[in-house]
Amino acid sequence: MSELRDQFGRTIEYLRISVTDRCNFRCSYCMPLEGLPWLPKSDILSYEEIREVVTQLAPLGLSRVRITGGEPTIRPQLATLVRFIRAVPSVQDIALSTNGVRLPELARELADAGLDRVNMSADSLRPERVAAIARRDLKFEPIAAAAAAQAAGLDPIKLNVVVMRGINDDEVVDFARLTLDNPWHVRFIELMPVGEMAMLSEAHVVPTAEILARITQALGPLTESDGPARGNGPAAYSRLAGAPGTIGVITPMTHTYCGTCNRVRLTADGRLRTCLFGDHEVDLRTPLRAGLPLEPFVRRALAEKPEAHALLQRRVGGLRALSQVGG
Ligand code: SAM
């Protein structure tokens, strides 16, 4: 069986799996306060069905999996899925994207089930501001959640900060300071004009050059760094002198990462999506539930994977919210 390649010769070895479209947050840039029209439960892939997708893709070169959502930790028994995926021999790396709210109670169980690492969204370090951005007061303390992940042995731990001018950009230096005391990787992400971003404006976008300038002014020079050993995502990393952690920037508004794109996404309702910022999806759930082999459907999707998206040209019309596609 030959490995998965798209029409432009990019090898696909990374699958992001959304296990739910629901979330316990209502971040102002992502989801309306009243939520979205949720998928009916019967449309959502069971953990057994997700295991079958991974099992069928593994011999075709799938080696890395990320579990995401919506908020994946609100789906019951998530450790069962982690255990299923861990049992697929060629999967070398299992990561989780989470808002972290349930990490203090779940980190150990997930690590024991075989989870390797975690990316946690953290748009503020101040509980009252987290509640304001997330529009849900869950008494969430991001530092405690990251510490729980670390204590459970998850490694690396990445904190993803969506920087918004006038909303949380005054905390950039506080986030950077965390890397001086903790082996965490703080990544600043430019706000993207998708989903509820229509409610914010481009005036809220803070260029990463400005973020890095503020950090060096307050905390001293940054030197280029390799970043965490696991995970070859789109961030460019640097490090403060003597810091165990790193600082990363992800700049979707000024760069594309399409040339080295190695990933596809499985939506909670079983559609294979080949580009985050494109609407092209192939239904895997119907053949899966009919007991058909998935490879032809996956290859068809890859044959149509776009060469690049048009986010930089601000042409991303019709995009589902990131919560719906496993952003
Ligand atoms: N709930 C999980 C989490 O918090 O990581 C996984 C899903 S969430 C949609 C994934 C990431 O997308 C979060 O870090 C969130 O901040 C980010 N995100 C959502 N909408 C965004 C936007 N318009 N611009 C930039 N990042 C966005």
PDB file of C-alpha atoms in Angstrom, residues 178-326:
ATOM      1  CA  LEU A 178       5.907  31.855  32.365  1.00  0.00           C
ATOM      2  CA  THR A 179       8.629  30.356  30.155  1.00  0.00           C
ATOM      3  CA  LEU A 180      11.295  31.581  32.606  1.00  0.00           C
ATOM      4  CA  ASP A 181       9.996  29.295  35.357  1.00  0.00           C
ATOM      5  CA  ASN A 182       8.273  26.455  33.496  1.00  0.00           C
ATOM      6  CA  PRO A 183       9.226  24.130  30.624  1.00  0.00           C
ATOM      7  CA  TRP A 184       6.151  25.289  28.732  1.00  0.00           C
ATOM      8  CA  HIS A 185       5.904  26.542  25.179  1.00  0.00           C
ATOM      9  CA  VAL A 186       3.853  29.717  24.950  1.00  0.00           C
ATOM     10  CA  ARG A 187       2.604  30.356  21.429  1.00  0.00           C
ATOM     11  CA  PHE A 188       1.055  33.612  20.340  1.00  0.00           C
ATOM     12  CA  ILE A 189      -1.456  33.161  17.539  1.00  0.00           C
ATOM     13  CA  GLU A 190      -2.799  35.903  15.307  1.00  0.00           C
ATOM     14  CA  LEU A 191      -6.542  36.284  15.420  1.00  0.00           C
ATOM     15  CA  MET A 192      -8.113  34.954  12.216  1.00  0.00           C
ATOM     16  CA  PRO A 193     -11.187  36.400  10.494  1.00  0.00           C
ATOM     17  CA  VAL A 194     -13.304  33.258  10.702  1.00  0.00           C
ATOM     18  CA  GLY A 195     -16.270  32.141  12.763  1.00  0.00           C
ATOM     19  CA  GLU A 196     -17.371  34.770  15.239  1.00  0.00           C
ATOM     20  CA  MET A 197     -14.415  36.915  14.313  1.00  0.00           C
ATOM     21  CA  ALA A 198     -16.896  38.876  12.254  1.00  0.00           C
ATOM     22  CA  MET A 199     -17.816  40.394  15.640  1.00  0.00           C
ATOM     23  CA  LEU A 200     -14.280  41.636  16.117  1.00  0.00           C
ATOM     24  CA  SER A 201     -12.408  43.620  13.537  1.00  0.00           C
ATOM     25  CA  GLU A 202      -8.958  43.551  12.038  1.00  0.00           C
ATOM     26  CA  ALA A 203      -8.112  46.324  14.469  1.00  0.00           C
ATOM     27  CA  HIS A 204      -7.971  43.561  17.100  1.00  0.00           C
ATOM     28  CA  VAL A 205      -5.191  41.729  15.245  1.00  0.00           C
ATOM     29  CA  VAL A 206      -1.790  42.321  16.878  1.00  0.00           C
ATOM     30  CA  PRO A 207       1.153  41.655  14.524  1.00  0.00           C
ATOM     31  CA  THR A 208       3.650  39.206  16.008  1.00  0.00           C
ATOM     32  CA  ALA A 209       6.556  41.614  15.467  1.00  0.00           C
ATOM     33  CA  GLU A 210       4.866  43.918  17.956  1.00  0.00           C
ATOM     34  CA  ILE A 211       4.347  41.049  20.419  1.00  0.00           C
ATOM     35  CA  LEU A 212       8.016  40.040  20.266  1.00  0.00           C
ATOM     36  CA  ALA A 213       9.152  43.661  20.606  1.00  0.00           C
ATOM     37  CA  ARG A 214       7.112  44.075  23.782  1.00  0.00           C
ATOM     38  CA  ILE A 215       8.612  40.895  25.234  1.00  0.00           C
ATOM     39  CA  THR A 216      12.224  41.802  24.502  1.00  0.00           C
ATOM     40  CA  GLN A 217      11.712  45.293  25.871  1.00  0.00           C
ATOM     41  CA  ALA A 218      10.428  43.906  29.172  1.00  0.00           C
ATOM     42  CA  LEU A 219      12.360  40.656  29.567  1.00  0.00           C
ATOM     43  CA  GLY A 220      15.503  40.921  27.436  1.00  0.00           C
ATOM     44  CA  PRO A 221      16.645  39.437  24.143  1.00  0.00           C
ATOM     45  CA  LEU A 222      15.185  36.358  22.516  1.00  0.00           C
ATOM     46  CA  THR A 223      17.350  33.856  20.691  1.00  0.00           C
ATOM     47  CA  GLU A 224      16.069  31.536  18.006  1.00  0.00           C
ATOM     48  CA  SER A 225      15.251  28.100  19.352  1.00  0.00           C
ATOM     49  CA  ASP A 226      14.211  24.707  18.032  1.00  0.00           C
ATOM     50  CA  GLY A 227      11.051  24.631  20.073  1.00  0.00           C
ATOM     51  CA  PRO A 228       9.603  21.453  21.534  1.00  0.00           C
ATOM     52  CA  ALA A 229      10.932  18.131  20.294  1.00  0.00           C
ATOM     53  CA  ARG A 230       7.540  16.729  19.427  1.00  0.00           C
ATOM     54  CA  GLY A 231       5.174  18.312  16.967  1.00  0.00           C
ATOM     55  CA  ASN A 232       6.300  20.108  13.858  1.00  0.00           C
ATOM     56  CA  GLY A 233       3.553  22.669  13.643  1.00  0.00           C
ATOM     57  CA  PRO A 234       3.735  26.093  12.094  1.00  0.00           C
ATOM     58  CA  ALA A 235       5.257  28.054  14.998  1.00  0.00           C
ATOM     59  CA  ALA A 236       8.641  29.834  14.871  1.00  0.00           C
ATOM     60  CA  TYR A 237      10.274  29.584  18.297  1.00  0.00           C
ATOM     61  CA  SER A 238      12.671  31.639  20.374  1.00  0.00           C
ATOM     62  CA  ARG A 239      13.850  31.589  23.976  1.00  0.00           C
ATOM     63  CA  LEU A 240      14.643  34.065  26.739  1.00  0.00           C
ATOM     64  CA  ALA A 241      18.099  33.665  28.296  1.00  0.00           C
ATOM     65  CA  GLY A 242      18.130  30.722  30.708  1.00  0.00           C
ATOM     66  CA  ALA A 243      14.452  29.912  30.150  1.00  0.00           C
ATOM     67  CA  PRO A 244      13.315  26.273  30.257  1.00  0.00           C
ATOM     68  CA  GLY A 245      10.344  27.116  28.049  1.00  0.00           C
ATOM     69  CA  THR A 246      10.098  28.714  24.617  1.00  0.00           C
ATOM     70  CA  ILE A 247       8.066  31.425  22.961  1.00  0.00           C
ATOM     71  CA  GLY A 248       6.443  30.691  19.618  1.00  0.00           C
ATOM     72  CA  VAL A 249       4.588  32.783  17.108  1.00  0.00           C
ATOM     73  CA  ILE A 250       2.038  31.539  14.618  1.00  0.00           C
ATOM     74  CA  THR A 251       1.204  34.062  11.951  1.00  0.00           C
ATOM     75  CA  PRO A 252      -1.666  32.835   9.789  1.00  0.00           C
ATOM     76  CA  MET A 253      -2.539  36.398   8.767  1.00  0.00           C
ATOM     77  CA  THR A 254       0.839  37.120   7.211  1.00  0.00           C
ATOM     78  CA  HIS A 255       2.199  33.688   6.207  1.00  0.00           C
ATOM     79  CA  THR A 256       0.781  30.539   4.732  1.00  0.00           C
ATOM     80  CA  TYR A 257       2.027  27.177   5.890  1.00  0.00           C
ATOM     81  CA  CYS A 258       0.415  25.400   2.961  1.00  0.00           C
ATOM     82  CA  GLY A 259       3.643  24.267   1.230  1.00  0.00           C
ATOM     83  CA  THR A 260       4.538  21.958   4.108  1.00  0.00           C
ATOM     84  CA  CYS A 261       0.973  21.012   5.076  1.00  0.00           C
ATOM     85  CA  ASN A 262       0.989  17.368   6.213  1.00  0.00           C
ATOM     86  CA  ARG A 263      -2.461  17.204   7.762  1.00  0.00           C
ATOM     87  CA  VAL A 264      -6.106  16.475   7.209  1.00  0.00           C
ATOM     88  CA  ARG A 265      -9.041  16.810   9.585  1.00  0.00           C
ATOM     89  CA  LEU A 266     -11.847  14.477  10.558  1.00  0.00           C
ATOM     90  CA  THR A 267     -14.939  16.374  11.660  1.00  0.00           C
ATOM     91  CA  ALA A 268     -17.081  15.048  14.504  1.00  0.00           C
ATOM     92  CA  ASP A 269     -19.647  13.849  11.947  1.00  0.00           C
ATOM     93  CA  GLY A 270     -17.062  11.920   9.998  1.00  0.00           C
ATOM     94  CA  ARG A 271     -16.123  14.189   7.129  1.00  0.00           C
ATOM     95  CA  LEU A 272     -12.546  14.316   5.961  1.00  0.00           C
ATOM     96  CA  ARG A 273     -11.573  17.937   5.486  1.00  0.00           C
ATOM     97  CA  THR A 274      -8.366  18.552   3.607  1.00  0.00           C
ATOM     98  CA  CYS A 275      -7.917  22.282   4.277  1.00  0.00           C
ATOM     99  CA  LEU A 276      -8.834  24.246   7.393  1.00  0.00           C
ATOM    100  CA  PHE A 277      -9.742  27.271   5.309  1.00  0.00           C
ATOM    101  CA  GLY A 278     -11.492  25.492   2.467  1.00  0.00           C
ATOM    102  CA  ASP A 279     -14.926  23.920   2.415  1.00  0.00           C
ATOM    103  CA  HIS A 280     -13.959  20.762   0.602  1.00  0.00           C
ATOM    104  CA  GLU A 281     -14.962  17.683   2.593  1.00  0.00           C
ATOM    105  CA  VAL A 282     -15.454  14.011   1.760  1.00  0.00           C
ATOM    106  CA  ASP A 283     -17.958  11.970   3.744  1.00  0.00           C
ATOM    107  CA  LEU A 284     -16.263   8.996   5.416  1.00  0.00           C
ATOM    108  CA  ARG A 285     -19.147   8.164   7.749  1.00  0.00           C
ATOM    109  CA  THR A 286     -21.409   6.662   5.071  1.00  0.00           C
ATOM    110  CA  PRO A 287     -18.807   4.208   3.724  1.00  0.00           C
ATOM    111  CA  LEU A 288     -17.621   3.518   7.271  1.00  0.00           C
ATOM    112  CA  ARG A 289     -21.126   2.586   8.425  1.00  0.00           C
ATOM    113  CA  ALA A 290     -21.612   0.517   5.251  1.00  0.00           C
ATOM    114  CA  GLY A 291     -18.464  -1.454   6.052  1.00  0.00           C
ATOM    115  CA  LEU A 292     -16.643  -0.249   2.924  1.00  0.00           C
ATOM    116  CA  PRO A 293     -12.877   0.321   2.790  1.00  0.00           C
ATOM    117  CA  LEU A 294     -12.080   3.999   3.323  1.00  0.00           C
ATOM    118  CA  GLU A 295      -8.892   4.262   1.275  1.00  0.00           C
ATOM    119  CA  PRO A 296     -10.577   5.203  -2.046  1.00  0.00           C
ATOM    120  CA  PHE A 297     -12.542   7.959  -0.307  1.00  0.00           C
ATOM    121  CA  VAL A 298      -9.438   9.282   1.421  1.00  0.00           C
ATOM    122  CA  ARG A 299      -7.444   9.285  -1.818  1.00  0.00           C
ATOM    123  CA  ARG A 300     -10.285  11.087  -3.575  1.00  0.00           C
ATOM    124  CA  ALA A 301     -10.253  13.770  -0.878  1.00  0.00           C
ATOM    125  CA  LEU A 302      -6.475  14.160  -1.166  1.00  0.00           C
ATOM    126  CA  ALA A 303      -6.677  14.445  -4.947  1.00  0.00           C
ATOM    127  CA  GLU A 304      -8.709  17.583  -4.330  1.00  0.00           C
ATOM    128  CA  LYS A 305      -6.711  19.022  -1.419  1.00  0.00           C
ATOM    129  CA  PRO A 306      -6.144  22.649  -2.406  1.00  0.00           C
ATOM    130  CA  GLU A 307      -2.586  23.814  -3.010  1.00  0.00           C
ATOM    131  CA  ALA A 308      -3.138  26.791  -0.713  1.00  0.00           C
ATOM    132  CA  HIS A 309      -5.937  28.589   1.057  1.00  0.00           C
ATOM    133  CA  ALA A 310      -6.967  32.187   0.547  1.00  0.00           C
ATOM    134  CA  LEU A 311      -6.903  33.465   4.125  1.00  0.00           C
ATOM    135  CA  LEU A 312      -4.216  36.010   3.280  1.00  0.00           C
ATOM    136  CA  GLN A 313      -6.423  37.381   0.540  1.00  0.00           C
ATOM    137  CA  ARG A 314      -9.235  37.484   3.137  1.00  0.00           C
ATOM    138  CA  ARG A 315     -11.235  35.099   0.959  1.00  0.00           C
ATOM    139  CA  VAL A 316     -12.512  32.480   3.360  1.00  0.00           C
ATOM    140  CA  GLY A 317     -16.224  32.784   2.688  1.00  0.00           C
ATOM    141  CA  GLY A 318     -18.516  30.046   3.923  1.00  0.00           C
ATOM    142  CA  LEU A 319     -16.053  28.784   6.503  1.00  0.00           C
ATOM    143  CA  ARG A 320     -17.527  26.874   9.403  1.00  0.00           C
ATOM    144  CA  ALA A 321     -16.415  28.069  12.823  1.00  0.00           C
ATOM    145  CA  LEU A 322     -13.128  26.543  13.977  1.00  0.00           C
ATOM    146  CA  SER A 323     -15.077  24.742  16.703  1.00  0.00           C
ATOM    147  CA  GLN A 324     -16.935  22.825  14.002  1.00  0.00           C
ATOM    148  CA  VAL A 325     -13.940  21.678  12.003  1.00  0.00           C
ATOM    149  CA  GLY A 326     -11.455  20.879  14.731  1.00  0.00           C
TER     150      GLY A 326
END
